Amino acid sequence: DAKTTQPNSMESNEEEPVHLPCNHSTISGTDYIHWYRQLPSQGPEYVIHGLTSNVNNRMASLAIAEDRKSSTLILHRATLRDAAVYYCILRDDYGGSQGNLIFGKGTKLSVKP
Amino acid sequence: DAGVTQSPTHLIKTRGQQVTLRCSPKSGHDTVSWYQQALGQGPQFIFQYYEEEERQRGNFPDRFSGHQFPNYSSELNVNALLLGDSALYLCASSLMGQGRANTEAFFGQGTRLTVV
């Protein structure tokens, strides 16, 4: 299964935009790029996903590089509630994981007031 | 819709004992996956159940077993508990079938298991 690489931690100021990077240089054509986040003492929560085109939803935006070897999760205005561990995951129905989510260590985002 | 519910929320067991954790998937979902999350680590995939059968398994010993019921709810059983089994156990529900990678999975809040 293709792997992802994320920074261990990042800091942001409240109400400023946050760009969380993810590298996935061995991504296959059928891999979807998923982002989940996990707030303290809670289960992971879906944020957004995409295949080739940039995606927007009420929580965030996902910018996917043209060669698909990297992507960026964008939180437009960070709030204290956005402090969490963010996981970038490749999900593929046809790969070894058969569509299951395989988590790495993620990026711990801290938001300062 | 109550989403994914897990019980109990917390549990303390002694080494060598057996434990059963329970999960009810989101309404309309037919597939349940279980994960173990040690402190400071990302969730690790244990196994997945669909149509009352274990379909996929991660790198976990046979002490970890499960069951899925006709109503799609699921149980995770761990026998001969070790101190290292102390972790947050998460249940995720989704829909099986082609195109599953293009859908979101829903997680429960987890069961915190402490083995002493």
GROMACS .gro file of C-alpha atoms in nm:
model
  229
    1ASP     CA    1   0.000   0.000   0.000
    2ALA     CA    2   0.116   0.350  -0.079
    3LYS     CA    3   0.244   0.543   0.220
    4THR     CA    4   0.209   0.906   0.323
    5THR     CA    5   0.456   1.139   0.493
    6GLN     CA    6   0.342   1.422   0.719
    7PRO     CA    7   0.522   1.659   0.956
    8ASN     CA    8   0.499   1.544   1.316
    9SER     CA    9   0.362   1.875   1.440
   10MET     CA   10   0.256   2.223   1.332
   11GLU     CA   11   0.148   2.540   1.508
   12SER     CA   12  -0.102   2.799   1.403
   13ASN     CA   13  -0.257   3.115   1.540
   14GLU     CA   14  -0.629   3.134   1.593
   15GLU     CA   15  -0.827   3.278   1.300
   16GLU     CA   16  -0.536   3.235   1.059
   17PRO     CA   17  -0.530   2.987   0.769
   18VAL     CA   18  -0.348   2.657   0.817
   19HIS     CA   19  -0.189   2.449   0.542
   20LEU     CA   20  -0.118   2.089   0.639
   21PRO     CA   21   0.106   1.911   0.386
   22CYS     CA   22   0.113   1.545   0.291
   23ASN     CA   23   0.353   1.367   0.057
   24HIS     CA   24   0.248   1.047  -0.119
   25SER     CA   25   0.502   0.994  -0.395
   26THR     CA   26   0.403   0.628  -0.457
   27ILE     CA   27   0.031   0.699  -0.498
   28SER     CA   28  -0.150   0.480  -0.751
   29GLY     CA   29  -0.413   0.589  -0.998
   30THR     CA   30  -0.694   0.439  -0.790
   31ASP     CA   31  -0.589   0.583  -0.453
   32TYR     CA   32  -0.825   0.836  -0.300
   33ILE     CA   33  -0.663   1.091  -0.068
   34HIS     CA   34  -0.850   1.103   0.263
   35TRP     CA   35  -0.805   1.330   0.562
   36TYR     CA   36  -0.930   1.246   0.909
   37ARG     CA   37  -0.869   1.428   1.233
   38GLN     CA   38  -0.878   1.313   1.591
   39LEU     CA   39  -0.956   1.553   1.871
   40PRO     CA   40  -0.829   1.466   2.219
   41SER     CA   41  -1.016   1.175   2.376
   42GLN     CA   42  -1.234   1.119   2.069
   43GLY     CA   43  -1.250   0.883   1.774
   44PRO     CA   44  -1.123   0.996   1.433
   45GLU     CA   45  -1.352   1.223   1.236
   46TYR     CA   46  -1.377   1.247   0.858
   47VAL     CA   47  -1.263   1.580   0.716
   48ILE     CA   48  -1.246   1.556   0.338
   49HIS     CA   49  -1.132   1.337   0.050
   50GLY     CA   50  -1.055   1.363  -0.320
   51LEU     CA   51  -0.907   1.182  -0.619
   52THR     CA   52  -0.765   1.432  -0.866
   53SER     CA   53  -0.944   1.766  -0.839
   54ASN     CA   54  -0.937   2.010  -0.553
   55VAL     CA   55  -1.228   1.969  -0.313
   56ASN     CA   56  -1.408   2.203  -0.076
   57ASN     CA   57  -1.654   2.135   0.202
   58ARG     CA   58  -1.776   2.318   0.510
   59MET     CA   59  -1.480   2.202   0.716
   60ALA     CA   60  -1.183   2.246   0.486
   61SER     CA   61  -1.035   2.248   0.137
   62LEU     CA   62  -0.813   1.983  -0.019
   63ALA     CA   63  -0.557   2.093  -0.276
   64ILE     CA   64  -0.411   1.807  -0.480
   65ALA     CA   65  -0.093   1.853  -0.682
   66GLU     CA   66  -0.120   1.797  -1.055
   67ASP     CA   67   0.102   1.486  -1.037
   68ARG     CA   68  -0.093   1.370  -0.726
   69LYS     CA   69   0.230   1.307  -0.536
   70SER     CA   70   0.138   1.557  -0.267
   71SER     CA   71  -0.167   1.728  -0.123
   72THR     CA   72  -0.248   2.002   0.124
   73LEU     CA   73  -0.534   2.025   0.369
   74ILE     CA   74  -0.637   2.386   0.415
   75LEU     CA   75  -0.826   2.512   0.719
   76HIS     CA   76  -0.932   2.862   0.621
   77ARG     CA   77  -0.961   3.011   0.971
   78ALA     CA   78  -0.822   2.798   1.250
   79THR     CA   79  -1.015   2.787   1.574
   80LEU     CA   80  -0.912   2.641   1.908
   81ARG     CA   81  -1.145   2.351   1.832
   82ASP     CA   82  -0.929   2.260   1.530
   83ALA     CA   83  -0.643   2.153   1.757
   84ALA     CA   84  -0.615   1.782   1.678
   85VAL     CA   85  -0.405   1.516   1.509
   86TYR     CA   86  -0.463   1.522   1.134
   87TYR     CA   87  -0.416   1.202   0.934
   88CYS     CA   88  -0.357   1.189   0.560
   89ILE     CA   89  -0.451   0.843   0.430
   90LEU     CA   90  -0.456   0.681   0.087
   91ARG     CA   91  -0.760   0.460   0.039
   92ASP     CA   92  -0.788   0.215  -0.248
   93ASP     CA   93  -1.049  -0.054  -0.314
   94TYR     CA   94  -0.802  -0.255  -0.520
   95GLY     CA   95  -0.487  -0.240  -0.309
   96GLY     CA   96  -0.383  -0.463  -0.022
   97SER     CA   97  -0.588  -0.265   0.227
   98GLN     CA   98  -0.906  -0.326   0.023
   99GLY     CA   99  -1.049   0.008   0.114
  100ASN     CA  100  -0.963  -0.001   0.484
  101LEU     CA  101  -0.809   0.305   0.645
  102ILE     CA  102  -0.443   0.254   0.731
  103PHE     CA  103  -0.330   0.529   0.968
  104GLY     CA  104   0.018   0.673   1.008
  105LYS     CA  105   0.126   0.899   1.294
  106GLY     CA  106  -0.034   1.213   1.153
  107THR     CA  107   0.037   1.580   1.221
  108LYS     CA  108  -0.043   1.724   1.560
  109LEU     CA  109  -0.183   2.072   1.506
  110SER     CA  110  -0.166   2.321   1.792
  111VAL     CA  111  -0.369   2.642   1.772
  112LYS     CA  112  -0.263   2.941   1.979
  113PRO     CA  113  -0.516   3.203   2.092
  114ASP     CA  114  -2.910   0.899   1.376
  115ALA     CA  115  -2.694   0.804   1.673
  116GLY     CA  116  -2.390   0.736   1.458
  117VAL     CA  117  -2.148   0.466   1.571
  118THR     CA  118  -2.190   0.369   1.934
  119GLN     CA  119  -1.945   0.170   2.143
  120SER     CA  120  -1.975   0.019   2.487
  121PRO     CA  121  -1.846   0.031   2.747
  122THR     CA  122  -1.658   0.363   2.737
  123HIS     CA  123  -1.402   0.254   2.994
  124LEU     CA  124  -1.295  -0.085   3.127
  125ILE     CA  125  -1.033  -0.213   3.368
  126LYS     CA  126  -0.927  -0.578   3.349
  127THR     CA  127  -0.660  -0.795   3.506
  128ARG     CA  128  -0.387  -0.974   3.312
  129GLY     CA  129  -0.504  -1.311   3.182
  130GLN     CA  130  -0.871  -1.217   3.178
  131GLN     CA  131  -1.095  -1.197   2.874
  132VAL     CA  132  -1.284  -0.890   2.752
  133THR     CA  133  -1.569  -0.822   2.509
  134LEU     CA  134  -1.623  -0.483   2.349
  135ARG     CA  135  -1.934  -0.390   2.154
  136CYS     CA  136  -2.011  -0.170   1.855
  137SER     CA  137  -2.329  -0.063   1.678
  138PRO     CA  138  -2.265   0.079   1.332
  139LYS     CA  139  -2.421   0.387   1.180
  140SER     CA  140  -2.768   0.323   1.044
  141GLY     CA  141  -2.748   0.181   0.692
  142HIS     CA  142  -2.389   0.062   0.721
  143ASP     CA  143  -2.308  -0.305   0.685
  144THR     CA  144  -1.935  -0.323   0.754
  145VAL     CA  145  -1.753  -0.286   1.084
  146SER     CA  146  -1.378  -0.247   1.130
  147TRP     CA  147  -1.193  -0.251   1.459
  148TYR     CA  148  -0.879  -0.057   1.545
  149GLN     CA  149  -0.640  -0.047   1.840
  150GLN     CA  150  -0.483   0.284   1.933
  151ALA     CA  151  -0.197   0.288   2.182
  152LEU     CA  152  -0.115   0.615   2.354
  153GLY     CA  153   0.055   0.860   2.119
  154GLN     CA  154   0.014   0.636   1.813
  155GLY     CA  155  -0.223   0.627   1.518
  156PRO     CA  156  -0.499   0.365   1.511
  157GLN     CA  157  -0.386   0.017   1.399
  158PHE     CA  158  -0.626  -0.198   1.194
  159ILE     CA  159  -0.729  -0.520   1.372
  160PHE     CA  160  -0.995  -0.671   1.143
  161GLN     CA  161  -1.304  -0.606   0.938
  162TYR     CA  162  -1.641  -0.781   0.945
  163TYR     CA  163  -1.896  -0.800   0.667
  164GLU     CA  164  -2.190  -1.041   0.627
  165GLU     CA  165  -2.103  -1.191   0.966
  166GLU     CA  166  -1.758  -1.301   0.848
  167GLU     CA  167  -1.408  -1.172   0.910
  168ARG     CA  168  -1.299  -1.038   0.572
  169GLN     CA  169  -0.963  -0.884   0.644
  170ARG     CA  170  -0.720  -0.896   0.930
  171GLY     CA  171  -0.428  -0.684   1.037
  172ASN     CA  172  -0.117  -0.802   1.219
  173PHE     CA  173  -0.282  -0.912   1.544
  174PRO     CA  174  -0.261  -1.250   1.720
  175ASP     CA  175  -0.544  -1.501   1.743
  176ARG     CA  176  -0.620  -1.378   2.094
  177PHE     CA  177  -0.813  -1.107   1.913
  178SER     CA  178  -1.136  -1.236   1.766
  179GLY     CA  179  -1.466  -1.091   1.667
  180HIS     CA  180  -1.820  -1.147   1.565
  181GLN     CA  181  -2.080  -0.968   1.360
  182PHE     CA  182  -2.453  -1.017   1.417
  183PRO     CA  183  -2.736  -1.013   1.161
  184ASN     CA  184  -2.820  -0.655   1.262
  185TYR     CA  185  -2.459  -0.559   1.164
  186SER     CA  186  -2.349  -0.487   1.520
  187SER     CA  187  -2.017  -0.634   1.620
  188GLU     CA  188  -1.812  -0.756   1.914
  189LEU     CA  189  -1.439  -0.761   1.967
  190ASN     CA  190  -1.307  -1.028   2.203
  191VAL     CA  191  -0.959  -1.035   2.350
  192ASN     CA  192  -0.844  -1.342   2.543
  193ALA     CA  193  -0.554  -1.383   2.785
  194LEU     CA  194  -0.511  -1.009   2.828
  195LEU     CA  195  -0.160  -0.866   2.843
  196LEU     CA  196  -0.051  -0.533   2.986
  197GLY     CA  197   0.032  -0.429   2.628
  198ASP     CA  198  -0.332  -0.466   2.529
  199SER     CA  199  -0.408  -0.146   2.720
  200ALA     CA  200  -0.530   0.095   2.452
  201LEU     CA  201  -0.823   0.278   2.302
  202TYR     CA  202  -1.027   0.039   2.087
  203LEU     CA  203  -1.212   0.206   1.803
  204CYS     CA  204  -1.492   0.080   1.585
  205ALA     CA  205  -1.556   0.222   1.238
  206SER     CA  206  -1.855   0.157   1.016
  207SER     CA  207  -1.890   0.192   0.642
  208LEU     CA  208  -2.055   0.035   0.340
  209MET     CA  209  -1.898  -0.259   0.159
  210GLY     CA  210  -1.879  -0.273  -0.215
  211GLN     CA  211  -1.694  -0.119  -0.503
  212GLY     CA  212  -1.635   0.247  -0.464
  213ARG     CA  213  -1.592   0.221  -0.090
  214ALA     CA  214  -1.268   0.415  -0.111
  215ASN     CA  215  -1.481   0.707  -0.233
  216THR     CA  216  -1.687   0.716   0.086
  217GLU     CA  217  -1.627   0.827   0.440
  218ALA     CA  218  -1.596   0.599   0.740
  219PHE     CA  219  -1.758   0.685   1.070
  220PHE     CA  220  -1.586   0.614   1.399
  221GLY     CA  221  -1.719   0.563   1.747
  222GLN     CA  222  -1.575   0.735   2.053
  223GLY     CA  223  -1.389   0.422   2.149
  224THR     CA  224  -1.351   0.199   2.453
  225ARG     CA  225  -1.056   0.274   2.679
  226LEU     CA  226  -0.923  -0.061   2.805
  227THR     CA  227  -0.676  -0.068   3.091
  228VAL     CA  228  -0.509  -0.398   3.180
  229VAL     CA  229  -0.352  -0.412   3.526
   0.00000   0.00000   0.00000
